[in-house]
Amino acid sequence: MTEQHLMLHTDKYQINMMYAHWKHHTHHQKAVFDVYFRKLPFGNGFAVAAGLERIVRYIENLRFTDEEIEFLARQEEQYDLAFLEELRQFRFHGDLYAAVEGTLVFPNEPILRVEASIFEAQIIETAILNFLNFQTLIATKAARIKQVAPNDILLEFGSRRAQEADAAIWGARAACIVGFHATSNLRAAMLFGLDAKGTHAHAWVQIHESEQEAFDRYAEALPDNVTLLVDTYDTLRDGVPHAIETGKKLAAKGKSLKAIRLDSGDLAYLSKKARVMLDQAGLQDVNIVASNDLDENIIVELKAQGAKIDSWGIGTKLITASDNPALGGVYKLVAKEQDGGYEPVIKISGNPEKITTPGKKNVYRIINNETGKAEADYIVMHDEVLEGSKEPLMLYDPSHPFIRRKVENYRVQPLLTPIFAAGQRVYELPTVTEIAAYHVSQLDLFWPETLRKLNPEKYDVVLSDKVWNMRKELINQHAK
Ligand SMILES: Nc1ncnc2c1ncn2[C@@H]1O[C@H](COP(=O)(O)OP(=O)(O)OP(=O)(O)O)[C@@H](O)[C@H]1O
Ligand SMILES: O=P(O)(O)OC[C@H]1O[C@H](OP(=O)(O)OP(=O)(O)O)[C@H](O)[C@@H]1O
Ligand SMILES: O=C(O)c1cccnc1
């Protein structure tokens, strides 16, 4: 159901603008839009690009159905029938470039660029922002969690608390592209090739006469995958001893208890006590899983307290990004077709942060060959080609030209990859495992100072002189 009618997954004003363009015969005019965000979420030093797979699938299937056309025909705008016929022929014929999933991205740089007829470029704005904002947000939150528990098993448990079903599955995928090991959501696992994992709920214990009976019966049914939830009654007095008893019974059959799960109370205290009890019973290999409103801050805190936790089940705070529940990615017109070429356009604002950066642009990640680390992201006009350049590069913010850095021995990586060319997909979608490996290689490009979760160093996104001058010129023109 949710995959149905995505063609209408757009704000009505897009169709109204398309209609007005069509009426004035300007709908074939080409346009360039940039997607970027202005502020990093969670006080993090970077964001992780995500959402591209969904965008690709969406664009490939953009067609109006008869039902959708009939629905539009009933709108109060009374669209002309010939316009609705034009919509019937709708296909995306444009170019789309994007930072691929798993890439580290920063404020005020294009992370996706659409070049298409205004008719085509306008209608896809809403869906592109919807997919990209949510998935980038969750991947970034998950990356923060991964950072504080890099060697532990991370399980995504958010489905029941997610903002509806799409958020549950795409959020689970976003977590896995930055290194979560598994999700509890079987649908996400099937759709995206993720590992699915699960323990059992309190209901399993409550429905039995005793906790011991519940544990034993669970172990009989699933002897190769037993994780027992030990907090239904009293964790240390009942739960852990009962789990140990079941563990010994399993051992007698040549099987082993895999883990216990703590889901309430003081997780540091309980895990330390439980660890001693398990070890003393000879169950040193039994892991301890924790859950209960966890996030990166509580995990850091628990680790500082010496918690003996091997694996973390993380739901609500990850899937809802509860401490920063939206990423403000925007889709802004930066150039329009004029006399056979592109004319840069600007949006002026009283808030300098909201003034757009005009022109069809590219972004290069500048990597210092001596350190192997990224120095800055460098935004250029699309005809400024840096590949193979040996020219020293001056990186500076033209509004503070006295703070400048010269890079001489560098290589460049284009941030934006071609995804669609003239409506044809030219990009092979990687698997989640491949994205996760790529994400690790991306992290390696940055200094720990940029990556740390608290008060990270700001990574520079710098405009070339040409882009800067173009922006200044257009601001001046509009100031007159
Ligand atoms: N040692 C600890 N240090 C810091 N935070 C902790 C520690 N142990 C647990 N927490 C976190 O504190 C919160 C626990 O809150 P609360 O006490 O309301 O839950 P609970 O233990 O589940 O309570 P209840 O038993 O009533 O359900 C959770 O977010 C949990 O992850
Ligand atoms: O705390 P979160 O990070 O959101 O992780 C998911 C939570 O969902 C479950 O609780 P719930 O009370 O829904 O069901 P249960 O009876 O299985 O504990 C689980 O026990 C976790 O506590
Ligand atoms: O498998 C689990 O333990 C689980 C799954 C979803 C939510 N909470 C726990």
Coordinates of C-alpha atoms and ligand atoms in Angstrom, one line a residue:
M1 CA 0.0 0.0 0.0
T2 CA 2.7 2.5 1.0
E3 CA 4.5 2.0 -2.3
Q4 CA 1.3 2.8 -4.2
H5 CA 0.6 6.2 -5.6
L6 CA 4.0 7.6 -4.8
M7 CA 3.5 9.7 -7.9
L8 CA 1.2 11.8 -5.8
H9 CA 3.5 11.8 -2.9
T10 CA 4.1 15.5 -3.5
D11 CA 2.7 18.8 -2.2
K12 CA -0.1 20.2 -4.2
Y13 CA 1.7 23.4 -5.0
Q14 CA 4.1 21.5 -7.2
I15 CA 1.2 20.4 -9.4
N16 CA -0.1 23.9 -9.4
M17 CA 3.2 25.3 -10.5
M18 CA 3.5 22.6 -13.2
Y19 CA 0.0 23.6 -14.4
A20 CA 0.9 27.3 -14.5
H21 CA 4.1 26.4 -16.4
W22 CA 2.1 24.3 -18.8
K23 CA -0.5 27.1 -19.4
H24 CA 2.3 29.5 -20.2
H25 CA 4.2 26.9 -22.4
T26 CA 7.3 27.2 -20.1
H27 CA 7.2 23.7 -18.8
H28 CA 10.0 22.5 -21.0
Q29 CA 12.4 25.1 -19.7
K30 CA 15.3 23.4 -18.0
A31 CA 16.2 24.0 -14.4
V32 CA 18.9 23.0 -11.8
F33 CA 18.0 22.4 -8.2
D34 CA 20.4 21.7 -5.3
V35 CA 19.6 19.7 -2.2
Y36 CA 21.5 20.7 0.9
F37 CA 20.9 21.2 4.7
R38 CA 22.1 24.1 6.7
K39 CA 22.6 22.7 10.2
L40 CA 24.0 19.3 11.4
P41 CA 21.7 17.4 13.7
F42 CA 22.6 16.3 17.3
G43 CA 25.5 18.7 17.5
N44 CA 27.4 16.1 15.4
G45 CA 30.4 17.0 13.2
F46 CA 29.0 15.3 10.1
A47 CA 25.9 13.7 8.6
V48 CA 25.8 10.4 6.8
A49 CA 24.1 10.6 3.4
A50 CA 21.2 8.1 3.1
G51 CA 18.0 7.7 1.1
L52 CA 19.4 7.3 -2.4
E53 CA 18.1 3.8 -3.0
R54 CA 14.6 4.9 -2.2
I55 CA 15.0 8.0 -4.4
V56 CA 16.2 5.8 -7.3
R57 CA 13.4 3.3 -7.0
Y58 CA 10.9 6.2 -6.8
I59 CA 12.2 8.0 -9.9
E60 CA 12.3 4.8 -11.9
N61 CA 8.7 4.2 -11.3
L62 CA 7.4 7.7 -11.8
R63 CA 4.2 7.3 -13.8
F64 CA 0.7 8.6 -13.3
T65 CA -2.0 5.9 -13.2
D66 CA -5.5 6.4 -14.4
E67 CA -6.8 6.5 -10.9
E68 CA -4.3 9.3 -10.0
I69 CA -5.3 11.3 -13.1
E70 CA -8.9 11.0 -12.2
F71 CA -8.2 12.1 -8.7
L72 CA -6.4 15.2 -10.0
A73 CA -9.4 15.9 -12.3
R74 CA -11.6 16.2 -9.2
Q75 CA -9.5 18.9 -7.5
E76 CA -10.9 22.4 -7.0
E77 CA -8.3 23.8 -9.5
Q78 CA -10.2 22.2 -12.4
Y79 CA -7.0 21.4 -14.3
D80 CA -7.4 21.4 -18.1
L81 CA -7.9 18.0 -19.5
A82 CA -5.0 18.5 -21.9
F83 CA -2.7 19.1 -18.9
L84 CA -3.9 15.9 -17.4
E85 CA -3.2 14.1 -20.7
E86 CA 0.3 15.6 -20.6
L87 CA 0.7 14.2 -17.1
R88 CA -0.2 10.7 -18.4
Q89 CA 3.0 10.9 -20.6
F90 CA 5.1 11.9 -17.6
R91 CA 8.5 10.3 -17.3
F92 CA 11.7 11.6 -15.7
H93 CA 14.2 12.5 -18.5
G94 CA 16.6 14.5 -16.4
D95 CA 20.0 14.1 -14.8
L96 CA 20.5 13.4 -11.1
Y97 CA 23.7 13.5 -9.2
A98 CA 24.0 12.6 -5.6
A99 CA 26.4 11.9 -2.7
V100 CA 26.1 8.1 -2.5
E101 CA 24.8 6.5 0.7
G102 CA 27.3 6.2 3.5
T103 CA 29.2 9.3 2.4
L104 CA 30.0 11.9 5.1
V105 CA 28.3 15.2 4.2
F106 CA 28.3 18.7 5.6
P107 CA 26.1 21.8 5.8
N108 CA 25.7 24.1 2.8
E109 CA 27.1 21.8 0.2
P110 CA 24.9 20.2 -2.6
I111 CA 24.4 16.6 -1.7
L112 CA 22.0 16.0 -4.6
R113 CA 21.5 17.9 -7.8
V114 CA 18.6 17.6 -10.3
E115 CA 18.9 19.0 -13.8
A116 CA 15.6 18.5 -15.7
S117 CA 12.7 20.3 -17.2
I118 CA 11.0 22.5 -14.6
F119 CA 8.0 20.3 -15.0
E120 CA 9.9 17.2 -14.0
A121 CA 12.2 18.8 -11.4
Q122 CA 9.3 20.4 -9.5
I123 CA 7.2 17.4 -8.8
I124 CA 9.9 15.3 -7.3
E125 CA 11.0 17.8 -4.7
T126 CA 8.7 16.7 -1.9
A127 CA 9.5 13.0 -2.1
I128 CA 13.2 13.5 -2.5
L129 CA 13.4 15.7 0.6
N130 CA 11.1 13.3 2.5
F131 CA 13.3 10.3 1.8
L132 CA 16.7 12.0 2.1
N133 CA 15.9 14.0 5.2
F134 CA 14.6 11.1 7.2
Q135 CA 17.1 8.5 6.2
T136 CA 20.1 10.9 6.5
L137 CA 18.9 11.8 10.0
I138 CA 18.6 8.2 11.2
A139 CA 21.9 7.2 9.6
T140 CA 23.6 10.1 11.4
K141 CA 22.0 9.2 14.7
A142 CA 23.0 5.6 14.2
A143 CA 26.6 6.6 13.4
R144 CA 26.8 8.4 16.7
I145 CA 25.7 5.2 18.5
K146 CA 28.2 3.2 16.5
Q147 CA 30.9 5.6 17.5
V148 CA 30.5 5.0 21.2
A149 CA 30.2 1.2 20.9
P150 CA 32.4 0.3 17.9
N151 CA 33.1 -3.2 19.0
D152 CA 29.8 -4.2 20.4
I153 CA 26.8 -5.8 18.7
L154 CA 24.2 -3.2 17.8
L155 CA 20.6 -4.3 17.2
E156 CA 17.9 -2.0 15.8
F157 CA 14.7 -2.5 17.8
G158 CA 12.6 0.6 16.8
S159 CA 9.7 -0.7 14.7
R160 CA 7.0 -0.4 17.4
R161 CA 7.9 3.1 18.2
A162 CA 8.7 4.4 14.7
Q163 CA 6.6 7.1 13.1
E164 CA 4.7 4.5 11.0
A165 CA 5.7 1.6 8.9
D166 CA 7.9 3.2 6.2
A167 CA 10.0 4.9 8.9
A168 CA 10.5 1.6 10.7
I169 CA 11.9 -0.2 7.7
W170 CA 13.9 2.6 6.0
G171 CA 15.1 3.6 9.5
A172 CA 16.3 0.0 10.1
R173 CA 18.2 0.1 6.8
A174 CA 19.7 3.5 7.6
A175 CA 21.1 2.1 10.9
C176 CA 22.6 -0.9 9.1
I177 CA 24.4 1.2 6.5
V178 CA 26.5 2.7 9.3
G179 CA 27.3 -0.6 11.0
F180 CA 24.3 -1.8 13.0
H181 CA 24.5 -5.6 12.8
A182 CA 20.8 -6.5 12.7
T183 CA 17.2 -5.4 12.9
S184 CA 14.3 -6.9 14.7
N185 CA 12.1 -6.1 11.7
L186 CA 11.7 -9.1 9.4
R187 CA 10.2 -7.1 6.6
A188 CA 13.2 -4.7 6.5
A189 CA 15.5 -7.7 6.7
M190 CA 13.8 -9.4 3.7
L191 CA 13.5 -6.2 1.6
F192 CA 17.1 -5.0 2.1
G193 CA 19.1 -8.1 2.8
L194 CA 19.7 -7.3 6.5
D195 CA 20.3 -9.7 9.3
A196 CA 17.3 -10.2 11.5
K197 CA 17.6 -11.0 15.2
G198 CA 15.2 -11.3 18.1
T199 CA 15.0 -12.4 21.8
H200 CA 11.7 -12.8 23.5
A201 CA 9.3 -10.5 25.3
H202 CA 8.0 -10.3 28.9
A203 CA 4.8 -11.9 27.6
W204 CA 6.6 -15.1 27.2
V205 CA 7.5 -15.2 30.8
Q206 CA 4.2 -13.9 32.1
I207 CA 2.2 -16.5 30.2
H208 CA 3.9 -19.4 32.1
E209 CA 3.4 -20.5 35.6
S210 CA 7.0 -19.7 36.5
E211 CA 9.9 -17.9 35.0
Q212 CA 12.0 -21.1 35.1
E213 CA 9.4 -23.0 33.1
A214 CA 9.2 -20.1 30.6
F215 CA 13.0 -20.2 30.1
D216 CA 13.2 -24.0 29.9
R217 CA 10.4 -24.2 27.4
Y218 CA 11.9 -21.4 25.2
A219 CA 15.3 -23.2 25.3
E220 CA 13.6 -26.5 24.3
A221 CA 11.9 -24.9 21.3
L222 CA 14.9 -22.8 20.1
P223 CA 18.0 -24.5 21.5
D224 CA 20.4 -22.9 19.0
N225 CA 19.3 -19.3 19.6
V226 CA 18.5 -18.7 23.3
T227 CA 18.6 -15.2 24.7
L228 CA 16.5 -14.9 27.9
L229 CA 14.9 -11.7 29.2
V230 CA 15.7 -11.8 32.9
D231 CA 13.9 -8.7 34.3
T232 CA 10.2 -9.7 34.4
Y233 CA 10.3 -10.2 38.2
D234 CA 13.5 -9.6 40.1
T235 CA 16.5 -9.6 37.9
L236 CA 19.2 -10.7 40.3
R237 CA 17.1 -12.8 42.7
D238 CA 15.1 -14.6 40.0
G239 CA 15.9 -13.8 36.4
V240 CA 19.7 -14.4 36.3
P241 CA 19.6 -17.6 38.5
H242 CA 16.8 -19.0 36.4
A243 CA 18.7 -18.3 33.2
I244 CA 21.8 -19.9 34.7
E245 CA 19.7 -23.0 35.4
T246 CA 18.5 -23.1 31.9
G247 CA 22.0 -22.5 30.6
K248 CA 23.2 -25.6 32.5
K249 CA 20.5 -27.7 31.1
L250 CA 21.4 -26.6 27.6
A251 CA 25.1 -27.3 28.3
A252 CA 24.1 -30.9 29.3
K253 CA 22.6 -31.3 25.8
G254 CA 25.7 -29.9 24.1
K255 CA 24.1 -26.6 23.4
S256 CA 24.7 -23.2 25.0
L257 CA 22.8 -20.3 26.3
K258 CA 23.7 -17.4 24.0
A259 CA 22.8 -14.4 26.2
I260 CA 20.6 -12.8 28.8
R261 CA 18.8 -9.5 28.2
L262 CA 18.4 -6.7 30.8
D263 CA 15.5 -4.3 30.0
S264 CA 15.0 -2.2 33.1
G265 CA 16.7 -0.9 36.3
D266 CA 20.3 0.2 36.7
L267 CA 21.9 -1.4 33.7
A268 CA 25.5 -0.8 34.9
Y269 CA 24.9 -2.3 38.3
L270 CA 22.8 -5.2 37.1
S271 CA 25.1 -6.1 34.2
K272 CA 28.2 -6.2 36.5
K273 CA 26.4 -8.4 39.1
A274 CA 24.9 -10.6 36.4
R275 CA 28.4 -11.0 34.8
V276 CA 29.9 -12.2 38.0
M277 CA 27.0 -14.6 38.6
L278 CA 27.2 -16.1 35.0
D279 CA 31.0 -16.4 35.3
Q280 CA 30.8 -18.1 38.6
A281 CA 28.4 -20.6 37.1
G282 CA 30.9 -21.4 34.3
L283 CA 28.9 -19.5 31.8
Q284 CA 31.6 -17.0 30.7
D285 CA 30.6 -17.2 27.1
V286 CA 27.0 -16.0 27.7
N287 CA 26.6 -12.5 26.5
I288 CA 24.7 -9.7 28.1
V289 CA 22.3 -7.7 26.0
A290 CA 20.8 -4.4 27.3
S291 CA 17.8 -2.5 26.1
N292 CA 15.5 0.3 27.6
D293 CA 15.5 3.7 26.1
L294 CA 19.1 3.6 25.1
D295 CA 21.0 6.1 23.0
E296 CA 24.6 7.1 22.5
N297 CA 24.7 9.3 25.6
I298 CA 23.4 6.6 28.0
I299 CA 25.7 4.0 26.4
V300 CA 28.7 6.3 27.0
E301 CA 27.6 6.7 30.6
L302 CA 27.1 3.0 31.1
K303 CA 30.5 2.3 29.7
A304 CA 32.0 4.9 32.0
Q305 CA 30.4 3.0 34.9
G306 CA 32.0 -0.2 33.8
A307 CA 28.9 -1.9 32.6
K308 CA 29.4 -5.4 31.3
I309 CA 27.2 -5.2 28.3
D310 CA 28.2 -6.9 25.0
S311 CA 25.2 -6.0 22.9
W312 CA 22.7 -3.1 22.7
G313 CA 19.1 -3.2 21.5
I314 CA 18.2 0.3 20.5
G315 CA 14.7 1.4 19.6
T316 CA 12.8 4.6 20.3
K317 CA 15.6 7.2 20.5
L318 CA 17.2 5.9 17.3
I319 CA 14.2 5.4 15.1
T320 CA 12.6 8.7 16.1
A321 CA 15.8 10.7 16.4
S322 CA 14.1 12.0 19.5
D323 CA 16.6 14.6 20.5
N324 CA 16.6 16.2 17.0
P325 CA 13.6 14.8 15.1
A326 CA 14.0 16.5 11.7
L327 CA 16.8 17.3 9.3
G328 CA 16.1 20.5 7.5
G329 CA 17.3 19.6 4.0
V330 CA 16.0 21.9 1.3
Y331 CA 15.6 21.8 -2.5
K332 CA 16.5 25.1 -4.1
L333 CA 16.5 26.4 -7.7
V334 CA 20.0 27.5 -8.5
A335 CA 20.0 27.9 -12.3
K336 CA 17.4 28.3 -15.1
E337 CA 17.7 27.7 -18.9
Q338 CA 18.1 31.0 -20.7
D339 CA 19.1 31.5 -24.3
G340 CA 20.5 28.0 -24.7
G341 CA 22.6 28.2 -21.5
Y342 CA 22.1 28.3 -17.8
E343 CA 21.5 31.5 -15.9
P344 CA 22.3 31.3 -12.2
V345 CA 19.5 32.4 -9.9
I346 CA 19.6 33.4 -6.2
K347 CA 17.2 33.5 -3.3
I348 CA 17.9 36.5 -1.1
S349 CA 17.0 36.5 2.6
G350 CA 17.3 38.8 5.6
N351 CA 19.0 35.9 7.2
P352 CA 22.4 35.6 5.5
E353 CA 22.4 31.8 6.2
K354 CA 19.4 31.5 4.0
I355 CA 20.8 33.2 0.9
T356 CA 21.3 30.5 -1.7
T357 CA 24.5 29.7 -3.6
P358 CA 23.6 30.2 -7.3
G359 CA 24.7 28.3 -10.3
K360 CA 25.2 24.7 -11.5
K361 CA 28.0 23.5 -9.3
N362 CA 30.1 20.5 -8.4
V363 CA 31.7 19.6 -5.1
Y364 CA 35.2 18.2 -4.6
R365 CA 36.5 16.6 -1.5
I366 CA 40.1 17.7 -1.2
I367 CA 42.3 15.0 0.2
N368 CA 45.8 15.8 1.4
N369 CA 48.2 13.2 -0.1
E370 CA 50.6 13.5 2.8
T371 CA 48.0 12.8 5.6
G372 CA 45.4 10.9 3.6
K373 CA 42.8 13.1 5.3
A374 CA 40.2 15.3 3.8
E375 CA 41.1 19.0 4.1
A376 CA 37.9 20.6 3.0
D377 CA 35.0 20.3 0.6
Y378 CA 35.4 22.7 -2.3
I379 CA 32.4 24.0 -4.2
V380 CA 33.1 25.0 -7.8
M381 CA 31.1 26.0 -10.9
H382 CA 30.5 22.9 -13.0
D383 CA 33.0 24.0 -15.6
E384 CA 35.8 24.3 -13.1
V385 CA 37.5 21.0 -13.4
L386 CA 39.9 19.9 -10.7
E387 CA 40.5 16.3 -11.6
G388 CA 44.3 15.9 -12.3
S389 CA 45.0 19.4 -11.2
K390 CA 48.5 20.0 -9.8
E391 CA 47.8 23.7 -9.1
P392 CA 48.2 24.7 -5.5
L393 CA 44.7 25.3 -4.0
M394 CA 44.0 28.2 -1.6
L395 CA 41.2 27.2 0.8
Y396 CA 39.7 30.2 2.5
D397 CA 36.4 31.8 3.3
P398 CA 36.3 35.0 1.2
S399 CA 34.5 36.8 4.0
H400 CA 37.5 36.1 6.3
P401 CA 40.3 36.0 3.6
F402 CA 43.1 36.4 6.3
I403 CA 42.3 32.8 7.4
R404 CA 43.6 30.8 4.5
R405 CA 45.3 27.4 3.9
K406 CA 47.3 26.4 0.9
V407 CA 47.1 22.7 -0.2
E408 CA 49.7 21.6 -2.7
N409 CA 49.9 17.9 -2.7
Y410 CA 46.3 16.8 -2.9
R411 CA 43.9 14.6 -4.8
V412 CA 40.2 15.3 -5.3
Q413 CA 37.1 13.1 -5.0
P414 CA 33.9 14.4 -6.7
L415 CA 31.2 14.3 -4.0
L416 CA 28.4 14.0 -6.5
T417 CA 28.1 10.8 -8.5
P418 CA 25.9 10.5 -11.7
I419 CA 22.8 8.5 -10.8
F420 CA 20.5 9.3 -13.8
A421 CA 21.6 10.7 -17.2
A422 CA 18.8 11.8 -19.5
G423 CA 16.3 9.7 -17.4
Q424 CA 18.4 6.5 -17.6
R425 CA 19.9 5.1 -14.4
V426 CA 23.7 5.0 -14.8
Y427 CA 24.4 3.9 -11.2
E428 CA 24.3 0.4 -9.8
L429 CA 22.7 0.3 -6.4
P430 CA 25.1 -1.2 -3.8
T431 CA 24.1 -3.7 -1.2
V432 CA 23.8 -2.6 2.4
T433 CA 27.0 -4.5 3.2
E434 CA 28.8 -2.7 0.5
I435 CA 27.5 0.6 1.7
A436 CA 28.6 -0.2 5.3
A437 CA 32.1 -1.0 4.1
Y438 CA 32.2 2.2 2.0
H439 CA 31.0 4.2 5.0
V440 CA 34.0 2.9 7.1
S441 CA 36.4 4.0 4.3
Q442 CA 34.7 7.5 4.4
L443 CA 35.2 7.7 8.2
D444 CA 38.9 7.0 7.6
L445 CA 39.2 10.2 5.5
F446 CA 38.5 12.4 8.5
W447 CA 40.4 13.4 11.7
P448 CA 39.0 12.2 15.0
E449 CA 38.4 15.8 15.9
T450 CA 35.7 16.1 13.2
L451 CA 34.2 12.7 14.1
R452 CA 33.9 13.1 17.9
K453 CA 30.4 13.3 19.1
L454 CA 30.8 16.2 21.6
N455 CA 31.9 19.6 20.3
P456 CA 33.5 18.4 17.1
E457 CA 35.8 20.6 15.1
K458 CA 34.0 22.2 12.2
Y459 CA 35.0 20.8 8.8
D460 CA 35.4 23.4 6.1
V461 CA 33.1 23.7 3.1
V462 CA 34.7 26.3 0.9
L463 CA 33.5 28.2 -2.2
S464 CA 35.8 28.7 -5.2
D465 CA 36.5 32.3 -6.1
K466 CA 34.2 31.9 -9.2
V467 CA 31.3 30.7 -7.1
W468 CA 31.9 33.3 -4.5
N469 CA 32.1 36.1 -7.0
M470 CA 28.9 34.9 -8.8
R471 CA 27.1 34.9 -5.5
K472 CA 28.3 38.4 -4.6
E473 CA 27.4 39.7 -8.0
L474 CA 23.8 38.4 -7.8
I475 CA 23.4 39.7 -4.2
N476 CA 24.6 43.1 -5.5
Q477 CA 22.2 43.0 -8.4
H478 CA 19.3 42.4 -6.1
A479 CA 20.4 45.0 -3.6
K480 CA 19.9 47.8 -6.2
Ligands
LIG1 N1 23.5 3.1 35.3 C1 22.8 3.9 34.5 N2 23.2 5.1 34.2 C2 22.6 6.0 33.5 N3 21.4 5.6 32.9 C3 20.9 4.4 33.1 C4 21.5 3.5 33.9 N4 20.8 2.4 33.9 C5 19.7 2.6 33.1 N5 19.8 3.8 32.6 C6 18.8 4.5 31.7 O1 17.9 5.2 32.5 C7 16.6 5.0 32.0 C8 15.8 4.2 33.0 O2 14.7 4.9 33.4 P1 13.6 4.3 34.4 O3 14.3 4.0 35.7 O4 12.4 5.1 34.3 O5 13.3 2.9 33.6 P2 13.2 1.5 34.2 O6 14.4 1.0 34.9 O7 12.7 0.7 33.0 O8 12.0 1.6 35.2 P3 10.9 0.6 35.5 O9 11.6 -0.6 36.2 O10 10.0 1.3 36.4 O11 10.3 0.2 34.2 C9 16.7 4.3 30.7 O12 16.8 5.2 29.6 C10 18.0 3.5 30.9 O13 18.6 3.1 29.7
LIG2 O1 13.5 1.0 24.7 P1 13.7 1.1 23.3 O2 15.0 1.7 22.9 O3 12.5 1.7 22.6 O4 13.8 -0.5 22.7 C1 12.7 -1.3 22.4 C2 11.9 -1.7 23.6 O5 10.8 -2.4 23.2 C3 10.6 -3.4 24.0 O6 9.8 -3.0 25.1 P2 8.2 -3.2 25.2 O7 7.9 -2.7 26.6 O8 7.5 -2.6 24.0 O9 7.9 -4.7 25.1 P3 8.4 -6.0 26.0 O10 7.2 -6.4 26.7 O11 8.9 -6.9 25.0 O12 9.5 -5.4 26.9 C4 12.0 -3.8 24.5 O13 11.9 -4.6 25.6 C5 12.7 -2.5 24.6 O14 12.6 -2.0 25.9
LIG3 O1 14.1 -9.1 20.1 C1 13.9 -8.3 21.0 O2 14.4 -8.4 22.1 C2 13.2 -7.0 20.8 C3 12.6 -6.6 19.6 C4 11.9 -5.5 19.5 C5 11.8 -4.6 20.5 N1 12.3 -5.0 21.7 C6 13.0 -6.1 21.8

